[in-house]
Amino acid sequence: MPPPPQPQPVDPAELPQLAQATMKAAKFPMLATVNGDQPRVRPVSPVRTDGFVLYVANLRRYGKTQELEANPKAELCYKDDQDNQVRITAQAEVLTDRPLLEEIWAASPLLRAYLGSIDNPELIIYRFVPNRVRYMREWALEYFEVPLK
């Protein structure tokens, strides 16, 4: 049996850039929420990313709406094709900033096609504000804390 792959060393000064490159390569994170005492995980497609702050569109009728209302603590995990990981521990909040909502709406043809109007009562945009970001390079088996600005 061959030895396990040896990951490249990580320069702590490069952690934010490494984490953001992994997020860009992975595209779709997995979102973990809690439903009572049962964890729930599903892929999501952010409609905007500002550093490590993520914006995710949602419909009011979806299960994660009730889960995030009951407990806004969440975690998002990105994993790219090289097995690098970024885990973002965050607090979810409903976006109410109308100019930012309009900006996201204008930049998202899918939202416009499916929902028709920014004022569709089914539309919720969640902002996931990180309180912890961790990065792991491929098979390192060690997470590095990514500094938040």
mmCIF file with all atom_site columns, C-alpha atoms in Angstrom:
data_model
loop_
_atom_site.group_PDB
_atom_site.id
_atom_site.type_symbol
_atom_site.label_atom_id
_atom_site.label_alt_id
_atom_site.label_comp_id
_atom_site.label_asym_id
_atom_site.label_entity_id
_atom_site.label_seq_id
_atom_site.pdbx_PDB_ins_code
_atom_site.Cartn_x
_atom_site.Cartn_y
_atom_site.Cartn_z
_atom_site.occupancy
_atom_site.B_iso_or_equiv
_atom_site.pdbx_formal_charge
_atom_site.auth_seq_id
_atom_site.auth_comp_id
_atom_site.auth_asym_id
_atom_site.auth_atom_id
_atom_site.pdbx_PDB_model_num
ATOM 1   C CA . MET A 1 1   ? 0.000   0.000  0.000   1.00 0.00 ? 1   MET A CA 1
ATOM 2   C CA . PRO A 1 2   ? 1.456   3.400  -0.966  1.00 0.00 ? 2   PRO A CA 1
ATOM 3   C CA . PRO A 1 3   ? 1.945   6.017  1.744   1.00 0.00 ? 3   PRO A CA 1
ATOM 4   C CA . PRO A 1 4   ? -0.787  8.663  2.057   1.00 0.00 ? 4   PRO A CA 1
ATOM 5   C CA . PRO A 1 5   ? -0.267  11.865 0.088   1.00 0.00 ? 5   PRO A CA 1
ATOM 6   C CA . GLN A 1 6   ? 1.760   14.526 1.849   1.00 0.00 ? 6   GLN A CA 1
ATOM 7   C CA . PRO A 1 7   ? 0.144   17.970 1.701   1.00 0.00 ? 7   PRO A CA 1
ATOM 8   C CA . GLN A 1 8   ? 2.134   21.084 0.974   1.00 0.00 ? 8   GLN A CA 1
ATOM 9   C CA . PRO A 1 9   ? 2.936   23.215 4.040   1.00 0.00 ? 9   PRO A CA 1
ATOM 10  C CA . VAL A 1 10  ? 0.566   26.103 4.740   1.00 0.00 ? 10  VAL A CA 1
ATOM 11  C CA . ASP A 1 11  ? 1.875   29.640 5.178   1.00 0.00 ? 11  ASP A CA 1
ATOM 12  C CA . PRO A 1 12  ? -0.409  31.264 7.798   1.00 0.00 ? 12  PRO A CA 1
ATOM 13  C CA . ALA A 1 13  ? -0.159  34.597 5.956   1.00 0.00 ? 13  ALA A CA 1
ATOM 14  C CA . GLU A 1 14  ? -1.772  32.960 2.898   1.00 0.00 ? 14  GLU A CA 1
ATOM 15  C CA . LEU A 1 15  ? -4.725  31.381 4.722   1.00 0.00 ? 15  LEU A CA 1
ATOM 16  C CA . PRO A 1 16  ? -7.378  33.916 3.604   1.00 0.00 ? 16  PRO A CA 1
ATOM 17  C CA . GLN A 1 17  ? -6.304  33.599 -0.042  1.00 0.00 ? 17  GLN A CA 1
ATOM 18  C CA . LEU A 1 18  ? -6.086  29.785 0.138   1.00 0.00 ? 18  LEU A CA 1
ATOM 19  C CA . ALA A 1 19  ? -9.537  29.571 1.714   1.00 0.00 ? 19  ALA A CA 1
ATOM 20  C CA . GLN A 1 20  ? -11.098 31.914 -0.847  1.00 0.00 ? 20  GLN A CA 1
ATOM 21  C CA . ALA A 1 21  ? -9.468  30.025 -3.732  1.00 0.00 ? 21  ALA A CA 1
ATOM 22  C CA . THR A 1 22  ? -10.969 26.794 -2.371  1.00 0.00 ? 22  THR A CA 1
ATOM 23  C CA . MET A 1 23  ? -14.392 28.448 -2.108  1.00 0.00 ? 23  MET A CA 1
ATOM 24  C CA . LYS A 1 24  ? -14.168 29.687 -5.687  1.00 0.00 ? 24  LYS A CA 1
ATOM 25  C CA . ALA A 1 25  ? -13.098 26.268 -7.004  1.00 0.00 ? 25  ALA A CA 1
ATOM 26  C CA . ALA A 1 26  ? -15.762 24.372 -5.034  1.00 0.00 ? 26  ALA A CA 1
ATOM 27  C CA . LYS A 1 27  ? -18.596 26.789 -5.931  1.00 0.00 ? 27  LYS A CA 1
ATOM 28  C CA . PHE A 1 28  ? -21.387 25.058 -3.966  1.00 0.00 ? 28  PHE A CA 1
ATOM 29  C CA . PRO A 1 29  ? -21.036 24.673 -0.202  1.00 0.00 ? 29  PRO A CA 1
ATOM 30  C CA . MET A 1 30  ? -22.966 22.270 1.956   1.00 0.00 ? 30  MET A CA 1
ATOM 31  C CA . LEU A 1 31  ? -25.121 24.041 4.551   1.00 0.00 ? 31  LEU A CA 1
ATOM 32  C CA . ALA A 1 32  ? -25.667 22.426 7.943   1.00 0.00 ? 32  ALA A CA 1
ATOM 33  C CA . THR A 1 33  ? -28.596 23.483 10.108  1.00 0.00 ? 33  THR A CA 1
ATOM 34  C CA . VAL A 1 34  ? -30.431 21.873 13.019  1.00 0.00 ? 34  VAL A CA 1
ATOM 35  C CA . ASN A 1 35  ? -34.030 20.661 13.023  1.00 0.00 ? 35  ASN A CA 1
ATOM 36  C CA . GLY A 1 36  ? -34.801 20.053 16.694  1.00 0.00 ? 36  GLY A CA 1
ATOM 37  C CA . ASP A 1 37  ? -32.159 17.488 17.635  1.00 0.00 ? 37  ASP A CA 1
ATOM 38  C CA . GLN A 1 38  ? -31.552 16.343 14.038  1.00 0.00 ? 38  GLN A CA 1
ATOM 39  C CA . PRO A 1 39  ? -28.767 17.905 11.921  1.00 0.00 ? 39  PRO A CA 1
ATOM 40  C CA . ARG A 1 40  ? -29.707 18.661 8.298   1.00 0.00 ? 40  ARG A CA 1
ATOM 41  C CA . VAL A 1 41  ? -27.220 19.144 5.453   1.00 0.00 ? 41  VAL A CA 1
ATOM 42  C CA . ARG A 1 42  ? -27.895 20.273 1.902   1.00 0.00 ? 42  ARG A CA 1
ATOM 43  C CA . PRO A 1 43  ? -26.005 21.916 -0.963  1.00 0.00 ? 43  PRO A CA 1
ATOM 44  C CA . VAL A 1 44  ? -26.708 25.591 -1.513  1.00 0.00 ? 44  VAL A CA 1
ATOM 45  C CA . SER A 1 45  ? -25.768 28.072 -4.200  1.00 0.00 ? 45  SER A CA 1
ATOM 46  C CA . PRO A 1 46  ? -24.677 31.452 -2.833  1.00 0.00 ? 46  PRO A CA 1
ATOM 47  C CA . VAL A 1 47  ? -26.021 34.396 -4.814  1.00 0.00 ? 47  VAL A CA 1
ATOM 48  C CA . ARG A 1 48  ? -23.207 36.605 -3.498  1.00 0.00 ? 48  ARG A CA 1
ATOM 49  C CA . THR A 1 49  ? -19.983 36.212 -1.566  1.00 0.00 ? 49  THR A CA 1
ATOM 50  C CA . ASP A 1 50  ? -18.178 39.083 0.168   1.00 0.00 ? 50  ASP A CA 1
ATOM 51  C CA . GLY A 1 51  ? -14.984 37.593 1.572   1.00 0.00 ? 51  GLY A CA 1
ATOM 52  C CA . PHE A 1 52  ? -16.363 34.999 3.980   1.00 0.00 ? 52  PHE A CA 1
ATOM 53  C CA . VAL A 1 53  ? -19.853 36.512 4.255   1.00 0.00 ? 53  VAL A CA 1
ATOM 54  C CA . LEU A 1 54  ? -22.234 34.438 2.148   1.00 0.00 ? 54  LEU A CA 1
ATOM 55  C CA . TYR A 1 55  ? -25.671 35.293 0.788   1.00 0.00 ? 55  TYR A CA 1
ATOM 56  C CA . VAL A 1 56  ? -28.030 32.430 -0.020  1.00 0.00 ? 56  VAL A CA 1
ATOM 57  C CA . ALA A 1 57  ? -31.445 32.749 -1.642  1.00 0.00 ? 57  ALA A CA 1
ATOM 58  C CA . ASN A 1 58  ? -34.218 30.682 -0.133  1.00 0.00 ? 58  ASN A CA 1
ATOM 59  C CA . LEU A 1 59  ? -37.942 30.145 -0.386  1.00 0.00 ? 59  LEU A CA 1
ATOM 60  C CA . ARG A 1 60  ? -40.125 30.690 2.657   1.00 0.00 ? 60  ARG A CA 1
ATOM 61  C CA . ARG A 1 61  ? -41.654 27.209 2.310   1.00 0.00 ? 61  ARG A CA 1
ATOM 62  C CA . TYR A 1 62  ? -38.289 25.406 2.494   1.00 0.00 ? 62  TYR A CA 1
ATOM 63  C CA . GLY A 1 63  ? -37.348 23.454 5.619   1.00 0.00 ? 63  GLY A CA 1
ATOM 64  C CA . LYS A 1 64  ? -34.253 25.515 6.272   1.00 0.00 ? 64  LYS A CA 1
ATOM 65  C CA . THR A 1 65  ? -36.466 28.589 6.790   1.00 0.00 ? 65  THR A CA 1
ATOM 66  C CA . GLN A 1 66  ? -38.036 27.119 9.925   1.00 0.00 ? 66  GLN A CA 1
ATOM 67  C CA . GLU A 1 67  ? -34.703 25.632 11.019  1.00 0.00 ? 67  GLU A CA 1
ATOM 68  C CA . LEU A 1 68  ? -32.861 28.956 10.762  1.00 0.00 ? 68  LEU A CA 1
ATOM 69  C CA . GLU A 1 69  ? -35.727 30.823 12.466  1.00 0.00 ? 69  GLU A CA 1
ATOM 70  C CA . ALA A 1 70  ? -35.528 28.411 15.405  1.00 0.00 ? 70  ALA A CA 1
ATOM 71  C CA . ASN A 1 71  ? -31.720 28.349 15.486  1.00 0.00 ? 71  ASN A CA 1
ATOM 72  C CA . PRO A 1 72  ? -29.760 30.760 13.264  1.00 0.00 ? 72  PRO A CA 1
ATOM 73  C CA . LYS A 1 73  ? -26.453 29.000 13.947  1.00 0.00 ? 73  LYS A CA 1
ATOM 74  C CA . ALA A 1 74  ? -25.179 27.263 10.835  1.00 0.00 ? 74  ALA A CA 1
ATOM 75  C CA . GLU A 1 75  ? -22.060 25.902 9.215   1.00 0.00 ? 75  GLU A CA 1
ATOM 76  C CA . LEU A 1 76  ? -21.119 25.877 5.556   1.00 0.00 ? 76  LEU A CA 1
ATOM 77  C CA . CYS A 1 77  ? -18.461 23.579 4.147   1.00 0.00 ? 77  CYS A CA 1
ATOM 78  C CA . TYR A 1 78  ? -16.695 23.895 0.809   1.00 0.00 ? 78  TYR A CA 1
ATOM 79  C CA . LYS A 1 79  ? -14.565 21.039 -0.587  1.00 0.00 ? 79  LYS A CA 1
ATOM 80  C CA . ASP A 1 80  ? -12.739 21.357 -3.885  1.00 0.00 ? 80  ASP A CA 1
ATOM 81  C CA . ASP A 1 81  ? -11.438 18.694 -6.294  1.00 0.00 ? 81  ASP A CA 1
ATOM 82  C CA . GLN A 1 82  ? -8.058  18.618 -4.491  1.00 0.00 ? 82  GLN A CA 1
ATOM 83  C CA . ASP A 1 83  ? -9.844  17.816 -1.184  1.00 0.00 ? 83  ASP A CA 1
ATOM 84  C CA . ASN A 1 84  ? -9.072  21.233 0.320   1.00 0.00 ? 84  ASN A CA 1
ATOM 85  C CA . GLN A 1 85  ? -11.801 22.317 2.726   1.00 0.00 ? 85  GLN A CA 1
ATOM 86  C CA . VAL A 1 86  ? -13.168 25.554 4.101   1.00 0.00 ? 86  VAL A CA 1
ATOM 87  C CA . ARG A 1 87  ? -15.598 25.470 7.001   1.00 0.00 ? 87  ARG A CA 1
ATOM 88  C CA . ILE A 1 88  ? -17.487 28.639 7.868   1.00 0.00 ? 88  ILE A CA 1
ATOM 89  C CA . THR A 1 89  ? -19.275 28.728 11.205  1.00 0.00 ? 89  THR A CA 1
ATOM 90  C CA . ALA A 1 90  ? -21.851 31.489 10.922  1.00 0.00 ? 90  ALA A CA 1
ATOM 91  C CA . GLN A 1 91  ? -24.959 33.180 12.195  1.00 0.00 ? 91  GLN A CA 1
ATOM 92  C CA . ALA A 1 92  ? -27.777 33.442 9.638   1.00 0.00 ? 92  ALA A CA 1
ATOM 93  C CA . GLU A 1 93  ? -29.773 36.621 9.353   1.00 0.00 ? 93  GLU A CA 1
ATOM 94  C CA . VAL A 1 94  ? -32.499 37.648 6.918   1.00 0.00 ? 94  VAL A CA 1
ATOM 95  C CA . LEU A 1 95  ? -31.220 40.358 4.590   1.00 0.00 ? 95  LEU A CA 1
ATOM 96  C CA . THR A 1 96  ? -33.426 43.452 4.801   1.00 0.00 ? 96  THR A CA 1
ATOM 97  C CA . ASP A 1 97  ? -31.078 46.031 3.213   1.00 0.00 ? 97  ASP A CA 1
ATOM 98  C CA . ARG A 1 98  ? -33.158 46.988 0.149   1.00 0.00 ? 98  ARG A CA 1
ATOM 99  C CA . PRO A 1 99  ? -30.284 48.443 -1.942  1.00 0.00 ? 99  PRO A CA 1
ATOM 100 C CA . LEU A 1 100 ? -28.238 45.252 -1.396  1.00 0.00 ? 100 LEU A CA 1
ATOM 101 C CA . LEU A 1 101 ? -31.286 43.074 -2.166  1.00 0.00 ? 101 LEU A CA 1
ATOM 102 C CA . GLU A 1 102 ? -31.758 45.019 -5.408  1.00 0.00 ? 102 GLU A CA 1
ATOM 103 C CA . GLU A 1 103 ? -28.088 44.552 -6.276  1.00 0.00 ? 103 GLU A CA 1
ATOM 104 C CA . ILE A 1 104 ? -28.316 40.784 -5.711  1.00 0.00 ? 104 ILE A CA 1
ATOM 105 C CA . TRP A 1 105 ? -31.601 40.615 -7.636  1.00 0.00 ? 105 TRP A CA 1
ATOM 106 C CA . ALA A 1 106 ? -30.150 42.508 -10.614 1.00 0.00 ? 106 ALA A CA 1
ATOM 107 C CA . ALA A 1 107 ? -27.127 40.184 -10.728 1.00 0.00 ? 107 ALA A CA 1
ATOM 108 C CA . SER A 1 108 ? -29.166 36.952 -10.605 1.00 0.00 ? 108 SER A CA 1
ATOM 109 C CA . PRO A 1 109 ? -31.051 35.941 -13.757 1.00 0.00 ? 109 PRO A CA 1
ATOM 110 C CA . LEU A 1 110 ? -32.173 32.717 -12.035 1.00 0.00 ? 110 LEU A CA 1
ATOM 111 C CA . LEU A 1 111 ? -33.871 34.581 -9.202  1.00 0.00 ? 111 LEU A CA 1
ATOM 112 C CA . ARG A 1 112 ? -35.635 36.836 -11.699 1.00 0.00 ? 112 ARG A CA 1
ATOM 113 C CA . ALA A 1 113 ? -36.695 33.870 -13.880 1.00 0.00 ? 113 ALA A CA 1
ATOM 114 C CA . TYR A 1 114 ? -38.082 31.767 -11.027 1.00 0.00 ? 114 TYR A CA 1
ATOM 115 C CA . LEU A 1 115 ? -39.549 34.403 -8.729  1.00 0.00 ? 115 LEU A CA 1
ATOM 116 C CA . GLY A 1 116 ? -40.575 37.159 -11.157 1.00 0.00 ? 116 GLY A CA 1
ATOM 117 C CA . SER A 1 117 ? -40.358 40.007 -8.654  1.00 0.00 ? 117 SER A CA 1
ATOM 118 C CA . ILE A 1 118 ? -38.025 41.071 -5.875  1.00 0.00 ? 118 ILE A CA 1
ATOM 119 C CA . ASP A 1 119 ? -41.190 41.548 -3.821  1.00 0.00 ? 119 ASP A CA 1
ATOM 120 C CA . ASN A 1 120 ? -42.299 37.916 -4.191  1.00 0.00 ? 120 ASN A CA 1
ATOM 121 C CA . PRO A 1 121 ? -43.273 36.931 -0.618  1.00 0.00 ? 121 PRO A CA 1
ATOM 122 C CA . GLU A 1 122 ? -41.573 33.537 -1.052  1.00 0.00 ? 122 GLU A CA 1
ATOM 123 C CA . LEU A 1 123 ? -38.105 35.132 -1.443  1.00 0.00 ? 123 LEU A CA 1
ATOM 124 C CA . ILE A 1 124 ? -35.715 35.261 1.483   1.00 0.00 ? 124 ILE A CA 1
ATOM 125 C CA . ILE A 1 125 ? -32.026 36.089 1.164   1.00 0.00 ? 125 ILE A CA 1
ATOM 126 C CA . TYR A 1 126 ? -29.969 34.889 4.104   1.00 0.00 ? 126 TYR A CA 1
ATOM 127 C CA . ARG A 1 127 ? -26.703 36.562 5.020   1.00 0.00 ? 127 ARG A CA 1
ATOM 128 C CA . PHE A 1 128 ? -24.364 34.140 6.795   1.00 0.00 ? 128 PHE A CA 1
ATOM 129 C CA . VAL A 1 129 ? -22.019 36.199 8.960   1.00 0.00 ? 129 VAL A CA 1
ATOM 130 C CA . PRO A 1 130 ? -18.973 34.158 9.981   1.00 0.00 ? 130 PRO A CA 1
ATOM 131 C CA . ASN A 1 131 ? -17.660 33.931 13.498  1.00 0.00 ? 131 ASN A CA 1
ATOM 132 C CA . ARG A 1 132 ? -15.092 31.260 12.602  1.00 0.00 ? 132 ARG A CA 1
ATOM 133 C CA . VAL A 1 133 ? -13.420 30.150 9.369   1.00 0.00 ? 133 VAL A CA 1
ATOM 134 C CA . ARG A 1 134 ? -11.172 27.112 9.157   1.00 0.00 ? 134 ARG A CA 1
ATOM 135 C CA . TYR A 1 135 ? -9.094  25.782 6.273   1.00 0.00 ? 135 TYR A CA 1
ATOM 136 C CA . MET A 1 136 ? -7.661  22.314 5.695   1.00 0.00 ? 136 MET A CA 1
ATOM 137 C CA . ARG A 1 137 ? -5.311  21.472 2.856   1.00 0.00 ? 137 ARG A CA 1
ATOM 138 C CA . GLU A 1 138 ? -6.083  18.093 1.265   1.00 0.00 ? 138 GLU A CA 1
ATOM 139 C CA . TRP A 1 139 ? -4.966  15.235 3.504   1.00 0.00 ? 139 TRP A CA 1
ATOM 140 C CA . ALA A 1 140 ? -3.325  17.360 6.195   1.00 0.00 ? 140 ALA A CA 1
ATOM 141 C CA . LEU A 1 141 ? -5.857  16.243 8.826   1.00 0.00 ? 141 LEU A CA 1
ATOM 142 C CA . GLU A 1 142 ? -5.352  19.613 10.499  1.00 0.00 ? 142 GLU A CA 1
ATOM 143 C CA . TYR A 1 143 ? -7.529  22.721 10.351  1.00 0.00 ? 143 TYR A CA 1
ATOM 144 C CA . PHE A 1 144 ? -5.985  26.178 10.345  1.00 0.00 ? 144 PHE A CA 1
ATOM 145 C CA . GLU A 1 145 ? -7.864  29.159 11.746  1.00 0.00 ? 145 GLU A CA 1
ATOM 146 C CA . VAL A 1 146 ? -8.392  31.788 9.054   1.00 0.00 ? 146 VAL A CA 1
ATOM 147 C CA . PRO A 1 147 ? -8.267  35.291 10.527  1.00 0.00 ? 147 PRO A CA 1
ATOM 148 C CA . LEU A 1 148 ? -11.454 37.321 10.134  1.00 0.00 ? 148 LEU A CA 1
ATOM 149 C CA . LYS A 1 149 ? -11.021 41.019 9.449   1.00 0.00 ? 149 LYS A CA 1
#
